[in-house]
Short mmCIF file of C-alpha atoms in Angstrom, two decimals:
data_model
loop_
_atom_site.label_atom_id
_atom_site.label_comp_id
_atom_site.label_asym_id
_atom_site.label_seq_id
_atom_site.Cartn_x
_atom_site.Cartn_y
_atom_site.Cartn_z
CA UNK Z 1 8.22 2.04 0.90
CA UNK Z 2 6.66 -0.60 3.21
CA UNK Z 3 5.78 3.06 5.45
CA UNK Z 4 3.93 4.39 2.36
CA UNK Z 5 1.33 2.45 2.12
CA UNK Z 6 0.31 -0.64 4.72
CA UNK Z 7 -2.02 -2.96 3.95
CA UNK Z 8 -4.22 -5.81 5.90
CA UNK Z 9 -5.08 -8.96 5.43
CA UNK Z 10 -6.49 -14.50 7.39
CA UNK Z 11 -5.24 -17.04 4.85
CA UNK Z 12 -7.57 -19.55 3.37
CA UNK Z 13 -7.33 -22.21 0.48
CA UNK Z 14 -9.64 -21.38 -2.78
CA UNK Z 15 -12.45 -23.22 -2.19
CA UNK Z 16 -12.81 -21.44 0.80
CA UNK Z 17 -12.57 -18.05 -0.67
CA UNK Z 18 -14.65 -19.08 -3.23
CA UNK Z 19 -17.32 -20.07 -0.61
CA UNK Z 20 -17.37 -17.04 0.91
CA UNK Z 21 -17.66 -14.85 -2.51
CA UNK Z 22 -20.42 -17.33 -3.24
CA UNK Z 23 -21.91 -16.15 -0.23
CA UNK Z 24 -21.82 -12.40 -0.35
CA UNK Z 25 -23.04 -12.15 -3.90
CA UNK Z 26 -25.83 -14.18 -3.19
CA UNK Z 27 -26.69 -11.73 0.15
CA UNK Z 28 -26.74 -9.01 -2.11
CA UNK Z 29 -28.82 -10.78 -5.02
CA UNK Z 30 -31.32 -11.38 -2.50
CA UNK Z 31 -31.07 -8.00 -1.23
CA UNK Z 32 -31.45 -6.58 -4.75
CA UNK Z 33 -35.00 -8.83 -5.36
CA UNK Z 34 -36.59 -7.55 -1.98
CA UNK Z 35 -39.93 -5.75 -3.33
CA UNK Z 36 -39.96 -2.39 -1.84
CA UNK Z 37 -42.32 -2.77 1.30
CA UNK Z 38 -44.33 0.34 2.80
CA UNK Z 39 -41.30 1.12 4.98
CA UNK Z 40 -38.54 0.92 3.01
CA UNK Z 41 -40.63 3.69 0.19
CA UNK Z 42 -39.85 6.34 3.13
CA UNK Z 43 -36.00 5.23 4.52
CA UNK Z 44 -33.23 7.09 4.78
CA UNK Z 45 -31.43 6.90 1.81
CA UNK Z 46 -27.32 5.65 2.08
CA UNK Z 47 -25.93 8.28 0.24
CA UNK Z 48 -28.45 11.83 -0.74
CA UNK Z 49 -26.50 12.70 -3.84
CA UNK Z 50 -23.52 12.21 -5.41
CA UNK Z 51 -19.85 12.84 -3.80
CA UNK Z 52 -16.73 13.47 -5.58
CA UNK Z 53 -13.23 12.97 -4.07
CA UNK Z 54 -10.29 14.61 -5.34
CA UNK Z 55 -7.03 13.82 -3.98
CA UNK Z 56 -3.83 14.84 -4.76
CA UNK Z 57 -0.10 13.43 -2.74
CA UNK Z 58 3.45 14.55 -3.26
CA UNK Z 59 6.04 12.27 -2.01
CA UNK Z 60 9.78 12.57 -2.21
CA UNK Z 61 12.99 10.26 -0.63
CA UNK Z 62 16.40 10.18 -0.71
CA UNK Z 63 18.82 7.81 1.13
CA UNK Z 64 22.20 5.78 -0.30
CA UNK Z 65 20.78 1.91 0.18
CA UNK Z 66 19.10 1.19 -3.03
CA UNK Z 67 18.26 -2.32 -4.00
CA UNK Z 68 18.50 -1.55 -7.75
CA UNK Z 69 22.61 -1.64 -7.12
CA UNK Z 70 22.41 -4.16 -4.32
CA UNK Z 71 21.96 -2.39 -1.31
CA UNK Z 72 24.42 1.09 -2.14
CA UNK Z 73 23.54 3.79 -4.32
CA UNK Z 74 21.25 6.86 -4.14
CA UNK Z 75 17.10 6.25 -2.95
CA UNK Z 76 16.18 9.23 -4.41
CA UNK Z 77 12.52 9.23 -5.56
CA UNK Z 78 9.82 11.50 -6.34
CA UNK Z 79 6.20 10.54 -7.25
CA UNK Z 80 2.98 12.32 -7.68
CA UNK Z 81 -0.46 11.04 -7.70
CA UNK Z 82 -3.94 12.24 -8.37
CA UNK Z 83 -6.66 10.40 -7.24
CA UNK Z 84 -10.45 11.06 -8.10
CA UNK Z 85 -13.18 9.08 -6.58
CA UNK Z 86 -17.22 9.27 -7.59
CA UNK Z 87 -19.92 7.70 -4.92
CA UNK Z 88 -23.24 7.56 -6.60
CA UNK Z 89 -26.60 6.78 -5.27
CA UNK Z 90 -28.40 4.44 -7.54
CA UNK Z 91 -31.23 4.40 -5.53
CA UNK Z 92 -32.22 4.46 -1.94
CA UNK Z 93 -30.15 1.19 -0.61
CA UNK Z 94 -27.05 1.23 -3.52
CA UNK Z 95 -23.88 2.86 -4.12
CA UNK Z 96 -21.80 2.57 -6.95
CA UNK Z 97 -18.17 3.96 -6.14
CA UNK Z 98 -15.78 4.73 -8.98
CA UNK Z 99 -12.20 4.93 -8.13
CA UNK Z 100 -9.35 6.10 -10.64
CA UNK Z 101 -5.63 7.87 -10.44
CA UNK Z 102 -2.19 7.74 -11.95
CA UNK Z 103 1.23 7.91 -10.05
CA UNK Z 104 3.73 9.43 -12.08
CA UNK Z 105 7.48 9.07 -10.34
CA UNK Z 106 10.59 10.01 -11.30
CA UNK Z 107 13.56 7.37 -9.61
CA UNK Z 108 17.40 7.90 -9.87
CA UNK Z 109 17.77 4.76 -8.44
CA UNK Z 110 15.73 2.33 -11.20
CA UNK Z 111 17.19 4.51 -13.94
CA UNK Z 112 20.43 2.33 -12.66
CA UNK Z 113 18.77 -0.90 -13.97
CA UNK Z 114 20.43 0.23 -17.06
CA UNK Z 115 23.81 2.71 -15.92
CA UNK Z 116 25.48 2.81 -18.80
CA UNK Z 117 23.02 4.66 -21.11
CA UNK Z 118 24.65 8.02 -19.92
CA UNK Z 119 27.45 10.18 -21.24
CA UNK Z 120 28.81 10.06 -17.54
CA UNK Z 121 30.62 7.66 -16.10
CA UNK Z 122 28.35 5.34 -14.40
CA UNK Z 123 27.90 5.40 -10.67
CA UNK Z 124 25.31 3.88 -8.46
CA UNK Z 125 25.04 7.29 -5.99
CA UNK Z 126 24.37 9.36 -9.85
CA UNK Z 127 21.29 8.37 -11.99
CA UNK Z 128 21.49 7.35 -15.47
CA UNK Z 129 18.96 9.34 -18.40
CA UNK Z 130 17.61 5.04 -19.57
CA UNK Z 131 13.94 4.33 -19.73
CA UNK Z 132 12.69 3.29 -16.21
CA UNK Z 133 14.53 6.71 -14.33
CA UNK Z 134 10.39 7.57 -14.61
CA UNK Z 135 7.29 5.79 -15.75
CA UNK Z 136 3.45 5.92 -14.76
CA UNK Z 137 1.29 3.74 -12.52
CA UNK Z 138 -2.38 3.54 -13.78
CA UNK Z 139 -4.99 2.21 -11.34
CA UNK Z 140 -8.94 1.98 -11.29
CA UNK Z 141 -11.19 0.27 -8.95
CA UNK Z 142 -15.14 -0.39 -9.24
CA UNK Z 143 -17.35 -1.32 -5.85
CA UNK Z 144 -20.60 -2.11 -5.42
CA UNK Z 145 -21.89 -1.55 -2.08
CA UNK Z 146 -26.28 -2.78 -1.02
CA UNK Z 147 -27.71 -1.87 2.60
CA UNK Z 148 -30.31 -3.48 3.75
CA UNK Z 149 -33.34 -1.59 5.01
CA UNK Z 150 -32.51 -1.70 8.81
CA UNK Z 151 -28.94 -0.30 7.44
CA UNK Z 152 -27.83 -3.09 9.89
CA UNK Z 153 -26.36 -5.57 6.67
CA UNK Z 154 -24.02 -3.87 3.89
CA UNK Z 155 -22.59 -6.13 1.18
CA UNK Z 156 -19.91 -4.68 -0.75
CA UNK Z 157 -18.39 -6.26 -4.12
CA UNK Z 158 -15.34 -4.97 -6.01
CA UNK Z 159 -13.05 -5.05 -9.10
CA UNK Z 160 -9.72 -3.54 -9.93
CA UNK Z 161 -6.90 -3.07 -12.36
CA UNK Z 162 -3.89 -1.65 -12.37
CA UNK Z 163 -0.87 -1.50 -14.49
CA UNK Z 164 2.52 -0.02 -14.72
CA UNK Z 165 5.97 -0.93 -17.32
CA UNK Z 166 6.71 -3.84 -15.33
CA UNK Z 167 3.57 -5.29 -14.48
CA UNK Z 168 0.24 -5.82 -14.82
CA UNK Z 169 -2.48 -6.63 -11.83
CA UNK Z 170 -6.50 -7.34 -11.67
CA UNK Z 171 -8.03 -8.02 -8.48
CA UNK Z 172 -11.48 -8.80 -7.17
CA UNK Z 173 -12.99 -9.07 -3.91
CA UNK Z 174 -16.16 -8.55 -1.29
CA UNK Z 175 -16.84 -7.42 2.24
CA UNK Z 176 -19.99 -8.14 4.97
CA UNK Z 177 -20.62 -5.82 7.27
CA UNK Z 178 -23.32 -6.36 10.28
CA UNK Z 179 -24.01 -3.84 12.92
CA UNK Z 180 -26.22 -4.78 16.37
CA UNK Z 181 -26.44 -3.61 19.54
CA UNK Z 182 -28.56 -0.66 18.04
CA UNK Z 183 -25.62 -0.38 16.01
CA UNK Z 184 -22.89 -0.24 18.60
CA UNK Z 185 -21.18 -3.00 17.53
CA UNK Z 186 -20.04 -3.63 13.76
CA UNK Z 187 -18.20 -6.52 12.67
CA UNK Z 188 -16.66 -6.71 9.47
CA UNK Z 189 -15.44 -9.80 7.34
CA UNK Z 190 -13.25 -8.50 4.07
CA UNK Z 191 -12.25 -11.04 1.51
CA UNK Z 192 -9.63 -10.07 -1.66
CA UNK Z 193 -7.50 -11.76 -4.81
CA UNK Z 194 -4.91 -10.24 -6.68
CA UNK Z 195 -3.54 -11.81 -9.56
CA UNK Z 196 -0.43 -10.04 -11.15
CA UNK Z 197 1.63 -10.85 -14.34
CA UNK Z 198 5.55 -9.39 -14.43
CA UNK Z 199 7.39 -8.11 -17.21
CA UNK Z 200 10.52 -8.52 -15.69
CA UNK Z 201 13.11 -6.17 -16.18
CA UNK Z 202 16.48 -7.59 -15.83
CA UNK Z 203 19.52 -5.41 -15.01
CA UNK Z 204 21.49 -4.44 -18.11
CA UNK Z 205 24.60 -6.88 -17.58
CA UNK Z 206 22.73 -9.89 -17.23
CA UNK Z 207 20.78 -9.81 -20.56
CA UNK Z 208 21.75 -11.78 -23.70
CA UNK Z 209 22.66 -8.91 -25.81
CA UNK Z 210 24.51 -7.11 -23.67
CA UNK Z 211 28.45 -6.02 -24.46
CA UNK Z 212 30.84 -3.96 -23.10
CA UNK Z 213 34.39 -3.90 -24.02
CA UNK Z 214 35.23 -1.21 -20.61
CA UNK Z 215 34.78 -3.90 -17.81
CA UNK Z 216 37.50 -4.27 -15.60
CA UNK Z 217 37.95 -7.29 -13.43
CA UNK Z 218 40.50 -10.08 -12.88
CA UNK Z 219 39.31 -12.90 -15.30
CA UNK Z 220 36.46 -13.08 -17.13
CA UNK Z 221 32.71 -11.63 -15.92
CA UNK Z 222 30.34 -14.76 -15.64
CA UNK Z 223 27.40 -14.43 -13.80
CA UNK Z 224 27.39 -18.60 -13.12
CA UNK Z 225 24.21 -18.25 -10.61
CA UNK Z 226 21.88 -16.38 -12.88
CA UNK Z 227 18.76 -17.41 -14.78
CA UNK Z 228 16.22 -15.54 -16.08
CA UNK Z 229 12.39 -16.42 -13.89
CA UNK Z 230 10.09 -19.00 -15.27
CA UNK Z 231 7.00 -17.99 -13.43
CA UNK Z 232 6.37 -14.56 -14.02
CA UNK Z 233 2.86 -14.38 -11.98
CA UNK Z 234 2.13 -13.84 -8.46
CA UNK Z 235 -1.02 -13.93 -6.55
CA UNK Z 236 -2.34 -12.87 -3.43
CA UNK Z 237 -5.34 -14.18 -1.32
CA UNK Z 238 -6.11 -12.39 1.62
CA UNK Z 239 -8.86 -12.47 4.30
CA UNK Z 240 -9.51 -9.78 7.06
CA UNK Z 241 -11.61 -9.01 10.25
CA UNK Z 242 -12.48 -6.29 11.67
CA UNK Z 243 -14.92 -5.82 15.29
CA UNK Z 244 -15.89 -2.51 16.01
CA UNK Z 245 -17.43 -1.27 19.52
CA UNK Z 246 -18.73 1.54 20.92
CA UNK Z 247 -17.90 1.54 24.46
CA UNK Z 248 -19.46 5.05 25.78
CA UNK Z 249 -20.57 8.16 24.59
CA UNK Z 250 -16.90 8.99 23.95
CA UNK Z 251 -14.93 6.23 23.78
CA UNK Z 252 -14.67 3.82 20.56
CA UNK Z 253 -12.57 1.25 19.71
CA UNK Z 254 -11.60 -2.22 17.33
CA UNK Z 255 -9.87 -4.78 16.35
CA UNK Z 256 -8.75 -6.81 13.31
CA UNK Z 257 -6.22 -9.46 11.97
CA UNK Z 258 -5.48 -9.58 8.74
CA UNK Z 259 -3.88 -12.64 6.98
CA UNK Z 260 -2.61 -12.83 3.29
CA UNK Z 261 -1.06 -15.33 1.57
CA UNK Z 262 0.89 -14.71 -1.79
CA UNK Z 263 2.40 -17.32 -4.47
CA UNK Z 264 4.50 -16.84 -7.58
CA UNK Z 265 7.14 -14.48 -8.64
CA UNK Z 266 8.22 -12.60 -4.98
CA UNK Z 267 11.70 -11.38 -6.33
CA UNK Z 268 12.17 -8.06 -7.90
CA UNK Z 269 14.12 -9.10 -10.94
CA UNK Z 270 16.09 -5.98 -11.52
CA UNK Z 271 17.35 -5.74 -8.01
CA UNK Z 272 20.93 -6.86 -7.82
CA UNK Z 273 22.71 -9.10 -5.49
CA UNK Z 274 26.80 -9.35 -5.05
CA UNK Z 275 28.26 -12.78 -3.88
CA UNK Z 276 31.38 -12.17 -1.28
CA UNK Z 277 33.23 -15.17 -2.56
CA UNK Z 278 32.74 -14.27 -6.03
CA UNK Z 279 35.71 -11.79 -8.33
CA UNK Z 280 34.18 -8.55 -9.01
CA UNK Z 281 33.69 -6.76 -11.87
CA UNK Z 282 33.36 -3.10 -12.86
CA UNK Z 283 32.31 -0.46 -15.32
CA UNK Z 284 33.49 2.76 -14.59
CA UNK Z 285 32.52 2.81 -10.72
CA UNK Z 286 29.11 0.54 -10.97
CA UNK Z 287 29.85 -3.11 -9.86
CA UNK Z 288 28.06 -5.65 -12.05
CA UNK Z 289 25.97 -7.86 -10.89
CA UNK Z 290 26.35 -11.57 -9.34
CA UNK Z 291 22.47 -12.31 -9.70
CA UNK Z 292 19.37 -10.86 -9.32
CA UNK Z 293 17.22 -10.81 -5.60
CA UNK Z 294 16.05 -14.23 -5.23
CA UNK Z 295 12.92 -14.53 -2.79
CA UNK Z 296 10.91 -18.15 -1.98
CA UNK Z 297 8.13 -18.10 -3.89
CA UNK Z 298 5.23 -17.97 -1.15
CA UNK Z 299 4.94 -15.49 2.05
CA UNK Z 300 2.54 -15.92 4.60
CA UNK Z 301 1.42 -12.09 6.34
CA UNK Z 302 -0.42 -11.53 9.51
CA UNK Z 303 -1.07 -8.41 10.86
CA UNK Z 304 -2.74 -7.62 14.28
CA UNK Z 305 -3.86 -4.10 15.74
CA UNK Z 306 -6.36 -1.99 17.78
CA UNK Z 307 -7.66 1.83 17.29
CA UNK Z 308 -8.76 3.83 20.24
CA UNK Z 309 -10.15 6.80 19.72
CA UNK Z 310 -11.34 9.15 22.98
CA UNK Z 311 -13.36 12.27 22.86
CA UNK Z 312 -12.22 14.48 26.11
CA UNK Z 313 -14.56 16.80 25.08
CA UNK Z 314 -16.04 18.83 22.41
CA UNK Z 315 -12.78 20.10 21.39
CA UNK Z 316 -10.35 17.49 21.85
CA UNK Z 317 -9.93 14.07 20.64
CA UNK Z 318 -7.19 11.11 20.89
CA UNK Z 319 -6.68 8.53 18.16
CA UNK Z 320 -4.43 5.66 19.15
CA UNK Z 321 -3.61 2.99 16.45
CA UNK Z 322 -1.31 -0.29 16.89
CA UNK Z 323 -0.29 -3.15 15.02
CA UNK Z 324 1.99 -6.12 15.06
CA UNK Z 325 2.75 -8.01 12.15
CA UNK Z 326 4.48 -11.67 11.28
CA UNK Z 327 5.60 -13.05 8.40
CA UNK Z 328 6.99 -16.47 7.29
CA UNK Z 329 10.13 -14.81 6.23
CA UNK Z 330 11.58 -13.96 9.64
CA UNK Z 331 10.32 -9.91 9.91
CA UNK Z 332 8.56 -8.86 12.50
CA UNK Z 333 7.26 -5.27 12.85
CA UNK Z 334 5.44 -3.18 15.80
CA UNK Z 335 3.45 0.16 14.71
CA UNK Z 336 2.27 2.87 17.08
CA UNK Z 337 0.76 6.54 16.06
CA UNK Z 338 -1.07 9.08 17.79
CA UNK Z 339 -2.96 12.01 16.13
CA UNK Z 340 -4.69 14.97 18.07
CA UNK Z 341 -7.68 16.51 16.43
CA UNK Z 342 -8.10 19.73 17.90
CA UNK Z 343 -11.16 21.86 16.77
CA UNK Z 344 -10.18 25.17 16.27
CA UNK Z 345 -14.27 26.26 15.03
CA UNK Z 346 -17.08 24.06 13.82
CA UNK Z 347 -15.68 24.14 10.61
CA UNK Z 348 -11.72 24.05 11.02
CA UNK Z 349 -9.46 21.34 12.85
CA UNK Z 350 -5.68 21.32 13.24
CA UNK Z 351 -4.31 17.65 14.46
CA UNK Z 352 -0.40 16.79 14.96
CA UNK Z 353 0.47 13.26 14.54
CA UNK Z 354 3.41 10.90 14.97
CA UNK Z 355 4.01 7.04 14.05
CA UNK Z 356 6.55 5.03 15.36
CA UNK Z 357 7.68 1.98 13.25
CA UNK Z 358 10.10 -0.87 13.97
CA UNK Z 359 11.19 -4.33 12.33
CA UNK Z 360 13.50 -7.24 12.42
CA UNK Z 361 15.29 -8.24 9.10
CA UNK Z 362 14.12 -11.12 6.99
CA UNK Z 363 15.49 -14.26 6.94
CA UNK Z 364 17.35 -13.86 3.44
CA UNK Z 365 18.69 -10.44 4.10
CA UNK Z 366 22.16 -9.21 3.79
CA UNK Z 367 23.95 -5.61 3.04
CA UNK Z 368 25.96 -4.94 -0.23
CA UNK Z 369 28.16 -7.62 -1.39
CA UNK Z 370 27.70 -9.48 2.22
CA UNK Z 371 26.12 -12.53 0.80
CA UNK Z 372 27.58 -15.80 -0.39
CA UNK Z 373 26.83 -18.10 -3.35
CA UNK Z 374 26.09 -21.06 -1.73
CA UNK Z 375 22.62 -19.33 -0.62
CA UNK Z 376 19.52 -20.71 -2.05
CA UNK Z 377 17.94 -16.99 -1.47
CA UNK Z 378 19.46 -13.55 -0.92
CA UNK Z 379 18.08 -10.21 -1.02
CA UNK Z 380 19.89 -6.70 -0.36
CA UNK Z 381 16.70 -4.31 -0.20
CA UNK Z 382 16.80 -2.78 2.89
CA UNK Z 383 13.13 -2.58 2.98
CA UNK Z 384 13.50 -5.92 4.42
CA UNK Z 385 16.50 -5.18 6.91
CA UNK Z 386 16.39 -3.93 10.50
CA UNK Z 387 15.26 -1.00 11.40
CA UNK Z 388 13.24 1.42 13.44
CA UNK Z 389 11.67 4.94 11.99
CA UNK Z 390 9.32 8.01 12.73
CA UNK Z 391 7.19 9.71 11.68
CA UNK Z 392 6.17 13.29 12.45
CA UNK Z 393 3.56 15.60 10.98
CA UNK Z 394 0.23 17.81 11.33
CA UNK Z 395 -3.12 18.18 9.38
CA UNK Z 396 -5.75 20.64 8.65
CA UNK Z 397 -8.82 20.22 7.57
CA UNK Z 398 -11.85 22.74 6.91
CA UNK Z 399 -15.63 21.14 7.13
CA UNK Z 400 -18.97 22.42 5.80
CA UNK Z 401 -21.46 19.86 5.95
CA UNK Z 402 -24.22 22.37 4.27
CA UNK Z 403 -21.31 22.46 1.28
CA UNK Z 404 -22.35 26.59 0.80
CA UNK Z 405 -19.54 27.20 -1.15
CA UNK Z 406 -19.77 25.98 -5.42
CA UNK Z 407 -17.82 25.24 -7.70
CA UNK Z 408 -19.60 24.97 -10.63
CA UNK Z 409 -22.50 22.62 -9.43
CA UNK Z 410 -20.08 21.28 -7.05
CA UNK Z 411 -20.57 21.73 -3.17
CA UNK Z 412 -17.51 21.96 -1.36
CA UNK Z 413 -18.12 19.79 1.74
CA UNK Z 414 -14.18 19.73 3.27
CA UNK Z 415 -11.14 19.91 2.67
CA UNK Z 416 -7.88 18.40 4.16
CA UNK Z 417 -4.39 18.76 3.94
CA UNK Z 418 -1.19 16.67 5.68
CA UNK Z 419 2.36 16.50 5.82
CA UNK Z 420 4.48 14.37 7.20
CA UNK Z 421 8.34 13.60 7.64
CA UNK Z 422 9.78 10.18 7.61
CA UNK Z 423 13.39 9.63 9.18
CA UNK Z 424 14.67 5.42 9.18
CA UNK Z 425 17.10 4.81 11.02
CA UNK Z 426 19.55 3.22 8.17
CA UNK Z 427 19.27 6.91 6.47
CA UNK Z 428 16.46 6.82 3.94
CA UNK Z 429 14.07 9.65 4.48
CA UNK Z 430 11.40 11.36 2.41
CA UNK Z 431 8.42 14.15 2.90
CA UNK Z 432 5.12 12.88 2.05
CA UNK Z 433 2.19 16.04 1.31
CA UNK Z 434 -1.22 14.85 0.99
CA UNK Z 435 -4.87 16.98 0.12
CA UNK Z 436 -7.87 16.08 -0.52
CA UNK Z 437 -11.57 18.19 -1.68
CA UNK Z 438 -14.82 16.64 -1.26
CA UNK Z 439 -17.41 17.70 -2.75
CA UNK Z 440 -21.37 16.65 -3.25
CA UNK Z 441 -22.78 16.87 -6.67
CA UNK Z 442 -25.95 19.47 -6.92
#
């Protein structure tokens, strides 16, 4: 899932942070109390009305290394999520940007957190009917965003919350953006804290109530390694920047490194782990548990990359995008896409694409029942293991920047569609179909 959705981020103690969030609130407190000169009463507004985003993805996997039974069983995953998103104009230098959506999955492999619950015998490559085989991910996020009158300063403030059975997050953050070189140069400095609260759910086995009178084993099933977690919290602090340039009329490019530190509960508590110097025990075909994942409790995350993008001419264009990233836990990862916007007509584009992705397996890694009890930390996700994948896919997308066509007293101002097909090398693969509408508000 690490392909879904990537994320970047410089690390920094608290007092730093809180320096710089100091700082960016006051820029835009000061830009707030500016009285309204002669030239700022005719400026280009930032945003001329009102835009609303709707976004819609369907994304589905399947693959026979799930971490729920300790590195075998079936992957197999579906999820859907709407997204809207509202940009209004509160005047000519402000934008307040509202930004909501669910993801509702369905997952044979987490239903396994509890197998037995099924009239079937239980399996780790079958799902069970429990609880967690589906749940719903609820997420909004508020931003703030002032330009100053040369539009060469934007200050951007935001807050977000997000919760789902097993946990619960709020996060805050800012960003400072300055553009020069008659704007052909932009640097960007992004700050952001998440603080997250688990309600960790343990599999079945290893819970005080459980009982089963159909395990088979020589001896007697004792767990001796497991413990429930006493921190149940973890935080992230990240920092990121970005430096933009325009380097002719049709080439662009820029940088960033992002750095993120995170504290607290890093495990996934109901992903198992099985000890190869330890009996094992069975229930119908599922093999209970030895212990849970066990992670250390910080990670230190820096990714670096470049985008390139070159106009060949009015028809064609090349994006180029490419990132390393390090962590403290032993993976390290290169990234490399390509997509080719081709304009079919002023208002329609068709662009293939392709990503390339490859990593190095953490420190603590090991496959099913491969690790030993004298660890201090294990893990059999193959999210962290080696492995190399691609990506191929295409988009479509329709433009009308007059937005002629209505819904209601919506403008429809473009449209895009994508698909894409994942393929990892260690067998998980999945189809992800994205669309989005934007429209401006009459």
């Amino acid at each position: 899932m690490e392909e879904k959705q990537e994320v970047a981020v410089v690390v920094i103690n608290m007092r730093k942070l809180a320096h710089i969030f100091i700082f960016v609130f006051s820029l835009a407190t000061f830009g707030q109390s500016k009285k309204t000169d002669s030239i700022s009463t005719y400026k280009k507004r930032v945003l001329e009305t009102a835009e609303v985003d709707f976004l819609m993805s369907y994304y589905t996997q399947d693959g026979n290394n799930a971490a729920v039974s300790g590195g075998i069983g079936t992957e197999e995953l579906t999820d859907i999520t709407p997204t809207f998103v509202i940009a209004i104009p509160l005047n000519s230098d402000d934008v307040l940007t509202v930004d909501a959506g669910i993801s509702a999955y369905s997952s044979a492999s987490s239903s396994n957190i509890n197998p037995f619950d099924s009239s079937n015998p239980a399996s780790p490559y079958s799902d069970s009917s429990g609880a967690s085989a589906s749940d719903v991910w609820v997420n909004g996020n508020f931003s703030y965003a002032h330009s100053s009158d040369d539009r060469n300063n934007i200050v951007e403030g935001h807050i977000s919350v997000a919760s789902e059975y097993d946990y619960f997050s709020i996060g805050f953050g800012g960003s400072y953006t300055h553009l020069f070189n008659e704007k052909n140069t932009e640097l960007t400095i992004k700050a952001n804290v998440f603080l997250d609260t688990w309600n960790p759910q343990y599999p079945i086995e290893l819970r005080p109530d459980f009982s089963n009178t159909n395990i088979i084993g020589s001896g007697i099933y004792d767990p001796f390694k497991y413990e429930a977690f006493t921190d149940e919290s973890r935080n992230s602090y990240s920092i990121s920047f970005i430096f933009s340039q325009i380097l002719s009329k049709n080439f662009q490019a820029s940088v960033f490194i992002d750095l993120v530190q995170q504290n607290g509960l890093l495990s996934t508590p109901h992903q198992r782990v099985y000890f190869q110097d330890q009996p094992d025990f069975f229930i119908d075909d599922f093999h209970l548990a030895d212990d849970v994942e066990r992670l250390p409790d910080t990670r230190f995350k820096m990714p670096i990359g470049a985008r390139f993008n070159y106009f060949l001419n009015e028809r064609l264009t090349i994006r180029t995008y490419y990132r390393y990233y390090y962590d403290d836990w032993g993976v390290n990862s290169h990234t490399a896409s390509i997509e080719l916007p081709f304009k079919i007509s002023e208002k329609f584009t068709v662009y293939p694409l392709y990503r390339y992705y490859t990593q190095t397996a953490a420190d603590y890694f090991a496959p099913y029942n491969a690790h030993l009890s004298t660890e201090t930390f294990y893990t059999s996700d193959y999210d962290l293991s080696e492995f190399n994948s691609n990506q191929y896919g295409f988009g479509f997308s329709y433009t009308d920047i007059f937005a002629s066509a209505h819904i209601w007293k919506l403008g429809l101002k473009s449209i895009d569609f994508r698909y894409g097909y994942y393929d990892r090398s260690n067998g998980l693969y999945a189809h992800i179909a994205s669309v989005g509408f934007k429209f401006l508000l009459d």
